[in-house]
Coordinates of C-alpha atoms in Angstrom, one line a residue:
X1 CA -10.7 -6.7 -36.2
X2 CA -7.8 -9.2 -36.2
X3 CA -6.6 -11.2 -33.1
X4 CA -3.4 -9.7 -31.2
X5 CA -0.5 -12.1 -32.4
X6 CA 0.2 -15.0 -30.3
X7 CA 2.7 -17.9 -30.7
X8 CA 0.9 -21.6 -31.4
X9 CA 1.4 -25.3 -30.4
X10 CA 0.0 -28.3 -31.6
X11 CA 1.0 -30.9 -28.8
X12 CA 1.1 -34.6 -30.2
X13 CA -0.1 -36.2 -27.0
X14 CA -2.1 -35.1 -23.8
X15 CA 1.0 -35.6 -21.6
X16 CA 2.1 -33.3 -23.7
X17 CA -0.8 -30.9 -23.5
X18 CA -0.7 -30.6 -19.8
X19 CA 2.9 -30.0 -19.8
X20 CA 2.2 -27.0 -22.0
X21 CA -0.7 -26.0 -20.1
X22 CA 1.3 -25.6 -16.8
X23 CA 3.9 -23.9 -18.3
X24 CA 1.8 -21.3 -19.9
X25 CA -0.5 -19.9 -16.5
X26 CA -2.4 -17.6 -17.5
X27 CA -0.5 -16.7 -20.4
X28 CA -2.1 -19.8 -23.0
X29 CA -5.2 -20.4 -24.0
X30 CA -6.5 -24.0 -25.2
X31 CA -8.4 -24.3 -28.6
X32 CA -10.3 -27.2 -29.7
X33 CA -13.1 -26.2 -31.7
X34 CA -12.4 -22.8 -31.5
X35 CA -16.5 -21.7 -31.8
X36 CA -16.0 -19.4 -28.9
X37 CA -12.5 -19.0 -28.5
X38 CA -12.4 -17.5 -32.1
X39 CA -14.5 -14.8 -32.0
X40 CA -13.4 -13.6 -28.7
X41 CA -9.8 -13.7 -30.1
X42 CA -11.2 -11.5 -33.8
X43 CA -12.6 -9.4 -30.5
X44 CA -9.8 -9.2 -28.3
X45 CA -11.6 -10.0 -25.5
X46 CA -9.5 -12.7 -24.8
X47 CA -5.1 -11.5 -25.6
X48 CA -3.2 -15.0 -25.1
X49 CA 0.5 -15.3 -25.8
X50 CA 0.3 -18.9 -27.0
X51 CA -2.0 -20.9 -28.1
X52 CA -2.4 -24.5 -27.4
X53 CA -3.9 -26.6 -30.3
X54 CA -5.9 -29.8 -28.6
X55 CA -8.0 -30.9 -31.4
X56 CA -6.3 -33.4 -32.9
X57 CA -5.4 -35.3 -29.3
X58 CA -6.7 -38.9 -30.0
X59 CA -7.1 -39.4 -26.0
X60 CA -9.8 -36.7 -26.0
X61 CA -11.4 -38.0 -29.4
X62 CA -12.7 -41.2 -28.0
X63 CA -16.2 -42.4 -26.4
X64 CA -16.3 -45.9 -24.4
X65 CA -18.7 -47.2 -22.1
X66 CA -17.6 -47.7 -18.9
X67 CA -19.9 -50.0 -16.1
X68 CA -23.1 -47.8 -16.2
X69 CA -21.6 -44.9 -17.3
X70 CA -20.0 -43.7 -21.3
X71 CA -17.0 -41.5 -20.9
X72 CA -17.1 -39.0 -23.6
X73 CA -13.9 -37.5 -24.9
X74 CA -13.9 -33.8 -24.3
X75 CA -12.8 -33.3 -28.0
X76 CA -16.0 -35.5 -29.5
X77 CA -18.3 -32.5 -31.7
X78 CA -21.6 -31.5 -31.2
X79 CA -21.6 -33.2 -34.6
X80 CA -20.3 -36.6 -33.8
X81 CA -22.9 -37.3 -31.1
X82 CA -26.0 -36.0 -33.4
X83 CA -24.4 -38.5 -36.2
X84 CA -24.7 -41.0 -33.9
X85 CA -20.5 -41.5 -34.1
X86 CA -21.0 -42.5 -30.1
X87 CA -22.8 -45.0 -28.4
X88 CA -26.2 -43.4 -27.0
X89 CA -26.7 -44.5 -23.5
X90 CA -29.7 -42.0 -23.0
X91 CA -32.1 -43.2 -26.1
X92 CA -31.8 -39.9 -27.9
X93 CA -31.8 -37.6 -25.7
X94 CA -28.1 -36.2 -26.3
X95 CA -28.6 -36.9 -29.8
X96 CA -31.3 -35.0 -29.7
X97 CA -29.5 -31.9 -27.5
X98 CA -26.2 -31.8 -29.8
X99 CA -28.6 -31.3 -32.6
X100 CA -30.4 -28.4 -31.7
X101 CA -27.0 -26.4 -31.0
X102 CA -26.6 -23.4 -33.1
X103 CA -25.8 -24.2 -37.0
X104 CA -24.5 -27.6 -38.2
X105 CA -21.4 -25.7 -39.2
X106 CA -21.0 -24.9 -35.7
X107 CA -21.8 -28.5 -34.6
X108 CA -19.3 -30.0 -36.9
X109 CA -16.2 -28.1 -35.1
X110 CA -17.5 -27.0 -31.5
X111 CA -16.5 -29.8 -29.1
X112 CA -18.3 -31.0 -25.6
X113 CA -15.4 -30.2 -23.5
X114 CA -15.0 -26.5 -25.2
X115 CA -18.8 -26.0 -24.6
X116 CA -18.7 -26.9 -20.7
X117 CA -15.4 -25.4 -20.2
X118 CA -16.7 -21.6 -21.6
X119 CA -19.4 -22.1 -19.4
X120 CA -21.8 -19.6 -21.2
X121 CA -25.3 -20.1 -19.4
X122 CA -27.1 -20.3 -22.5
X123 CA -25.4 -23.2 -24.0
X124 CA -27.2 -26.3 -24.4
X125 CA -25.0 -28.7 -22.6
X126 CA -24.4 -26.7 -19.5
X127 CA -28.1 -27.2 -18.7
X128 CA -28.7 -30.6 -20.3
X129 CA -26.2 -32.5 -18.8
X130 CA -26.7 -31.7 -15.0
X131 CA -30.5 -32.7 -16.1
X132 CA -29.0 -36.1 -17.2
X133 CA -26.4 -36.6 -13.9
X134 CA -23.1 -36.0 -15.9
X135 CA -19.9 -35.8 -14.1
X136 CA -16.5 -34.2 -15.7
X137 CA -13.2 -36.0 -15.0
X138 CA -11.0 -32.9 -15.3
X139 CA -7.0 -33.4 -15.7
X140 CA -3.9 -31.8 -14.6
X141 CA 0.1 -32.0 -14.1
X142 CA -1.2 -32.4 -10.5
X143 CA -3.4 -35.8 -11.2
X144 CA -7.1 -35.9 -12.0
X145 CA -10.6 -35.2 -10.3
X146 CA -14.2 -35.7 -11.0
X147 CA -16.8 -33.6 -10.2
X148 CA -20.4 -33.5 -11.2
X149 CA -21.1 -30.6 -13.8
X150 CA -23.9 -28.4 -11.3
X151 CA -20.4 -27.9 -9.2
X152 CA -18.4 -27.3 -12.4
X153 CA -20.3 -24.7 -13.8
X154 CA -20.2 -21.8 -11.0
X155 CA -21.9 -18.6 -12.7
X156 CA -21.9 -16.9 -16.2
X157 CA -18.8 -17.7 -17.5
X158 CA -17.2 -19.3 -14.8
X159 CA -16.1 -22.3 -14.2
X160 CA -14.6 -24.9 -11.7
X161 CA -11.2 -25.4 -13.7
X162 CA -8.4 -24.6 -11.7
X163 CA -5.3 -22.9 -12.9
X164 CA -3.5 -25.6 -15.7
X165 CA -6.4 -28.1 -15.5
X166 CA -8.7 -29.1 -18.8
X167 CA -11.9 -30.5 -18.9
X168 CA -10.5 -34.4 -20.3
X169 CA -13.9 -36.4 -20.3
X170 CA -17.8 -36.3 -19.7
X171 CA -19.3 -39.6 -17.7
X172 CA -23.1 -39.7 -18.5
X173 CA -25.3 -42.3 -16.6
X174 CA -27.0 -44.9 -18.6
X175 CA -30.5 -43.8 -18.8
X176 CA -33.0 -46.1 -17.1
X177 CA -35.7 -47.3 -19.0
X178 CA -38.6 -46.0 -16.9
X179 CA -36.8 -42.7 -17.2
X180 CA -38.5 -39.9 -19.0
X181 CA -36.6 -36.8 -20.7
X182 CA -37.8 -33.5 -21.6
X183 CA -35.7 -30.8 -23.3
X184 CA -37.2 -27.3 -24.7
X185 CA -35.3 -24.0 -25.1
X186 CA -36.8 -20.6 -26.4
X187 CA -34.8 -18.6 -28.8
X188 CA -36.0 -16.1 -31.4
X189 CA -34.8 -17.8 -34.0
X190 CA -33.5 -21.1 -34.9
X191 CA -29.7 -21.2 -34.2
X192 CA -29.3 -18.3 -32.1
X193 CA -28.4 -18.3 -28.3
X194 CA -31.5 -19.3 -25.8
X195 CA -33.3 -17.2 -23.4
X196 CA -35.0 -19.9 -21.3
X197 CA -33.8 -23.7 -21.4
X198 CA -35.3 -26.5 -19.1
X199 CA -34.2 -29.7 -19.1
X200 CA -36.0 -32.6 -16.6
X201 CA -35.2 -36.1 -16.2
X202 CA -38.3 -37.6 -14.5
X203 CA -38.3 -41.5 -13.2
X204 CA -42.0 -42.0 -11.7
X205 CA -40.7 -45.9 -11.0
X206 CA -38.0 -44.7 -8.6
X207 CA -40.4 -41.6 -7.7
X208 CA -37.1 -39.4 -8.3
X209 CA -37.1 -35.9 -10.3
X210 CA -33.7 -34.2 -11.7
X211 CA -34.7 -30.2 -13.2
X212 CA -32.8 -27.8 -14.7
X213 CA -33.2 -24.3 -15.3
X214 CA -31.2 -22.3 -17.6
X215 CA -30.4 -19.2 -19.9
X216 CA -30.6 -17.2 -16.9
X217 CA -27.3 -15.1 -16.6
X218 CA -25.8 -17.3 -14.0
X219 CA -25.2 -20.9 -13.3
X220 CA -28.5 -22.5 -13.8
X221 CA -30.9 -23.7 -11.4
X222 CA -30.2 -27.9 -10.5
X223 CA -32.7 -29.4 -8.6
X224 CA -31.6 -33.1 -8.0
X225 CA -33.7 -33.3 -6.1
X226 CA -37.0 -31.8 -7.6
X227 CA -40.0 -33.4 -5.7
X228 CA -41.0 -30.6 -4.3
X229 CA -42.0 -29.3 -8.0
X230 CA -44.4 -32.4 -8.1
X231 CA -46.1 -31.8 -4.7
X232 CA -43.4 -33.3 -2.5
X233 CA -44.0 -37.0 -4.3
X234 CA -43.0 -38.1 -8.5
X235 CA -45.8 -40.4 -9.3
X236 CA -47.2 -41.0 -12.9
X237 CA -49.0 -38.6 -12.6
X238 CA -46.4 -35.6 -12.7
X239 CA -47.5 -33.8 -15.6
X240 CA -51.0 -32.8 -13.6
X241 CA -49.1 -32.1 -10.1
X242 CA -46.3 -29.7 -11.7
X243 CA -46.0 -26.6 -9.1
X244 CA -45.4 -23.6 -11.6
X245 CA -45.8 -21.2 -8.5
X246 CA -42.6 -22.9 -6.7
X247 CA -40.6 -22.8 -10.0
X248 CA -41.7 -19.2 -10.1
X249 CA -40.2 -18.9 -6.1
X250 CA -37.1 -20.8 -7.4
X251 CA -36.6 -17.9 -10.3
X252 CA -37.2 -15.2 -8.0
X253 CA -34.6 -17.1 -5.2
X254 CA -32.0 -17.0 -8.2
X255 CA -32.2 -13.0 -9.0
X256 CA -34.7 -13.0 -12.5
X257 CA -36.8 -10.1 -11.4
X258 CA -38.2 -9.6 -14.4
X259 CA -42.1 -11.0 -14.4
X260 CA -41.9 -11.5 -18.0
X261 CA -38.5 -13.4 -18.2
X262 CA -40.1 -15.8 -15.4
X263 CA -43.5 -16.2 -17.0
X264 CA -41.0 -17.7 -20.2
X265 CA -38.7 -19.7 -18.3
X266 CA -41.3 -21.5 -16.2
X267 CA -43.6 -22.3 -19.7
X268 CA -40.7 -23.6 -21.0
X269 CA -40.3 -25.6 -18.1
X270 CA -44.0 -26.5 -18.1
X271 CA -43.1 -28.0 -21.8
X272 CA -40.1 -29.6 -20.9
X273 CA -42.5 -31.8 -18.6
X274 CA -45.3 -32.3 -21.1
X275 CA -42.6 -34.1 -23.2
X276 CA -41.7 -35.9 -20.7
X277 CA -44.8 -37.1 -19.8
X278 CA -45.5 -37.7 -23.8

């Protein structure tokens, strides 16, 4: 099946973009990568009458580290961030997210900002990032706002963005040293979509715990605050103290009322904070 015609604009500047974007409503749709945008179009799930060409926007291909923070273009690929084309402010951990995402053919055109702005709850950034304390600065005719990405990301699908408004940039802390990461998804096969993704970001020096649970048909579970996994205190010692019966509660809490599904989500969970503690 072919994609419903539709008219097409490559804007030359993001001022540009946004001016498009406002004018369209609901009648445009933004590409960038196009690794989900294209297939729903061949579909025709999706039936826009333009299309709006962001790609090549320079403002959105840049990475720079601001303070304690690196603001990500929303344009940079899954590719340029496993290559190493960025600045890693969270000693491999992104590196080592972007390079787990479907093919490398995939990586090479699929862009953050695409990723987080189709919000599908089995994507690898929509649960990695909140592990890491991302924020989105997200850009309008109307000005711009920042929001951190567990508000962003609302359910399956769905999304924060407001009518005319683009995702223009992900902030990602500087991981501490004393931090520890964990990252393990379960798919049947390499490259396809997860069915259980937990990401943790554990700091036993500041005693703090960040969790997230995804691939579970909505927006995924964000503990920032996830002591309570740990016995209500993140020492050393988190590995051993890991509550699998409360992340169980937590799954039940968010609608999985399969057994089975749980019993996967919270062993991958459980792995995620064996390689943390590694």
């Amino acid at each position: 099946m072919k994609s419903a015609p539709f008219a097409y604009e490559r804007p030359s500047d993001l001022n540009a973009a946004i001016a498009l974007i406002a004018a369209a409503k609901d009648a445009g749709k933004i590409i960038a990568g196009g690794q989900s945008l294209g297939p729903m179009l061949n579909l025709r799930l999706v039936q826009p009458e333009l299309i709006i060409d962001i790609a090549g926007l320079a403002e959105l291909r840049q990475a720079e580290r601001s303070g304690d923070e690196l603001v990500i273009g929303a344009c940079i690929t899954h590719g340029d961030i496993e290559d190493g084309r960025i600045e890693d402010v969270t000693r491999g951990a992104m590196r080592r997210v972007a390079g787990a995402i479907a093919y490398r053919a995939v990586r090479n055109r699929g862009t953050i900002g695409g990723s987080l702005s189709h919000a599908d709850p089995a994507a690898d950034w929509v649960s990695a990032l909140p592990a890491l304390g991302a924020r989105l600065r997200l850009r309008s005719a109307g000005g711009s706002r920042d929001l951190a990405i567990e508000e962003f990301i609302t359910g399956a699908l769905e999304s924060a963005l407001r009518e005319g408004e683009i995702v223009e940039a992900v902030r990602v802390p500087v991981l501490r040293a004393s931090a520890r990461w964990g990252y393990v998804k379960a798919c049947r096969k390499p490259g396809e979509f997860a069915h259980a993704i937990a990401a943790v970001m554990i700091d036993p020096e500041l005693g703090t715990a960040r969790v997230v649970i995804g691939a579970i048909a909505a927006a995924p579970i964000v503990l920032g605050d996830a002591a309570a996994l740990f016995g209500g205190r993140v020492t050393g010692d988190f590995k051993q103290s890991f509550d699998a019966h409360l992340a169980d509660a937590l799954l039940v809490k968010a609608g999985v009322s399969n057994a089975a599904d749980r019993h996967i989500h919270v062993a991958v969970l459980r792995r995620a904070i064996d390689e943390a503690a590694a």
